[in-house]
Amino acid sequence: MEISVVLADGTSRTVPSGCTASQLAEMISRRLSENSVAVKVNGALRDLATVLSDGDHLEIITRETEEGREVLRHSTAHVLAQAVTDLWPGAHYAIGPAIADGFYYDFELPKGEHFTDEDLEKIERRMREIVKEGQAFTRMEYSISDGIKLFADQPFKREIIETVAGQATEPPDEEELNEGVNEGALSVYRNSSGFTDLCRGPHVPTTRVLGSFKLMRVAGAYWRGNEKRPQLQRIYGTAWESDKALKEHLVRLEEAEKRDHRKLGLELDLFHFPPEIGGGLPVFHPKGALIRQLMEDYSKREHRKAGYQQVWTPHIAKSTLFEISGHLGWYKAGMYPPMEMEGATYYPKPMNCPMHILIYKSKGRSYKELPLRLFEFGTVYRFERSGVLHGLARVRGLTQDDSHIFCAPDQLPSELARLLKFVISILRAFGLSDFEAELSTRPEKSVGEDYEWEEATAALDHALKESGINYTVAHGEGAFYAPKIDVHLKDAIGRRWQVSTLQVDLQEPQRFDMEFVDSDNTRKRPYMIHRALFGSVERFFAILLEHYAGALPMWLAPVQVSILPVRDDHAAYASEVAESLQKFDARVEILPADEPLGGRIRKAKLDKIPYVLVVGDSDISSGTIGVNARGSQNPERDVPLAEFISRISPELVARPLDASLD
RNA sequence: GCCCGGGUAGCUCAGUCGGUAGAGCAGCUCACUCGUAAUGAGCAGGUCAGGGGUUCGAAUCCCCUCUCGGGCUCCA
């Protein structure tokens, strides 16, 4: 008997009945067979041991594809659990999925034991033994009741099974499906040594195909992500299709570490976090403050051009304000504690919106004033839990480039579209170009009328379509009072950061009883849009530093040109050159000749100065300079000063070309 | 907040078995005056995060606190 299957390239192939995917791969080529880790049968991932049926559409998954890596990682996680249960008999294992670049597995050790860093080496050694043994992964199906017996001494596995079996209340979620539980039957994998795990699979045929992995770290993780449940020990690892790919990944991690804004902040003398001030509260040194100022100045100018009016509001306000706004109701945990003064209670503001609303309400508003766009670099304070603080990316005192736009209901779609374009144009001006947006819709727990939500969500959707930006819809991920758009960007080494956020607020205009007089002389309620563009200046600062690895574009560099006289007697000429450049608003420093030139070059390079100029005898006589540009391997000699000035003057002016609106 | 790991000079780090603190860079002084990624010498710099305990003796062992990092949870 023979059957016919369809391969990924569309061709048909006749194979004997009973043929498995792995046998098919062997028939096609030895190379394919060696590189295959799983198979997609009619679109579903399966083990290579799967017996093929007539008419199946097949795609052999090889190890270097994303899906192939996922299988390798998942199988490696499985080996990790096996190693841990070998070394700690009685250890409970919970879940162990593949994740970006690797995998993890959560454990609970007997007698309250915890893993230490040294244990990772021990576990890794055991894993390598298992890999060497070439243990086969075999898939089996169990009934729910047999499964519960099988995992009698594995409480977490049992809980997963019981949940699905209806002995608990929750329906199966994605995680449980991943773990191999489905209505009525369990999918279980057993190694040849007897280790058994609940798992949907697929897995590689034997552990021998694994090996390019490394355990990275141990961390705490709550069972099912719930901080009320037991805290387990999570081991993270990375795994790849080859040692080469693994090594490349480790090099990428090193590269990312070099770009860490906390490290760069220290090296380039930009900011630090004095313990005397407190966690999450940075101070900016002169160079860091200058960069901030350049960012803010540019932003302010563009906001003015785009029809925003800048406002200023204080840092604290009486509790009354936050009672009206509702912050004390739903955001209290995120607020700094209150201060009592003259019988009133004051809070540091966690957001600027209530104060901007008061500016709106300071007088009667006409439809002729709308949209009213208020804008502020507003510093807010939020009580972030100590464990979440992370350099400038997550702080307790932050400055939002915050805007609140009040418009008539019929202006909402066009205003949002305009706003999103503006946001993108500013982000581009900072040299960022890889964006993705996320539209978050109404969550289950929320307030407001259905028609309001629909209208606001449709307006946001319209804006996204107008902007042409790629976006996904995150169903039910909106704030409880408003749908929103979040803009994410990818930096130079592919990391995603969330920056801008746009929200259509359905609550605050009501809470503050805001209104305007329309052209028909009736009072109407304005719509309100919250918008942070950088997100926070601190965070955006961090993103820029990491994106550029500290080598900021000319217009943001705190020092743009470093001038190095070769000898002391060239100092006067160096000053002349400096003055000429300063006439064009260049930020210049001179490194005097009290140490050898090579040493000074090195310092300037480590400071990532865009242009290092060397001036000596021949330059004085002919009015030239030596130019050593950042990133260039070939310093230039005898460049006429005027020529250099005209070369850099476009760079000295803030902003790249596509920064303006429309 | 929770789990794991750290905290030694401004920075990066060494410090063995518990015997009382060390290097490089940075800083300062002096000399050197040099054409493209580290000139040399000298000086100064420390309550070994803080507190408590064990000990004849603690950077080192134990406990507590603070703080930083990696995660979890959280994130308008």
Coordinates of C-alpha atoms (C1' of nucleotides) in Angstrom, one line a residue, chain A residues 217 220 222 225 227 231 233 262 330 351 385-386 394 481 567-568 596 602 616-619 628 637, chain B residues 1-5 11 31-39 68-76:
Chain A
R217 CA 20.1 32.7 35.6
G220 CA 11.8 33.8 41.5
Y222 CA 5.0 33.1 41.2
G225 CA 1.9 34.5 37.9
E227 CA 1.7 36.8 43.9
Q231 CA 6.8 31.5 44.7
Q233 CA 12.3 29.1 41.4
R262 CA 23.0 53.0 33.2
W330 CA -8.3 54.0 41.5
M351 CA -0.4 62.8 36.5
R385 CA 7.5 49.2 44.0
S386 CA 11.2 49.0 44.7
R394 CA 11.5 53.1 35.3
Y481 CA -11.8 54.4 31.4
R567 CA 51.9 71.2 21.3
D568 CA 51.4 74.0 23.8
P596 CA 50.6 63.0 24.5
R602 CA 41.6 58.1 23.0
G616 CA 49.6 71.7 14.6
D617 CA 52.4 73.6 12.7
S618 CA 51.2 73.0 9.2
D619 CA 47.6 74.0 10.2
N628 CA 39.0 62.8 12.9
R637 CA 44.7 66.3 7.2
Chain B
rG1 C1' 6.7 43.6 47.9
rC2 C1' 8.7 38.4 46.8
rC3 C1' 13.0 34.8 45.1
rC4 C1' 18.4 34.6 43.7
rG5 C1' 23.0 37.1 43.5
rC11 C1' 35.3 53.8 38.3
rA31 C1' 58.7 66.4 34.4
rC32 C1' 57.7 65.5 29.2
rU33 C1' 55.7 69.2 24.1
rC34 C1' 54.3 65.0 21.1
rG35 C1' 50.4 64.8 14.0
rU36 C1' 45.6 60.7 15.2
rA37 C1' 42.8 55.2 20.5
rA38 C1' 46.9 54.8 27.0
rU39 C1' 54.2 59.5 28.3
rC68 C1' 22.2 47.7 43.5
rG69 C1' 21.6 43.9 39.7
rG70 C1' 18.5 39.7 37.4
rG71 C1' 13.6 38.0 37.5
rC72 C1' 8.3 37.6 39.3
rU73 C1' 4.2 40.7 40.3
rC74 C1' 2.8 45.6 38.8
rC75 C1' 2.9 49.6 35.0
rA76 C1' -2.4 55.6 32.6

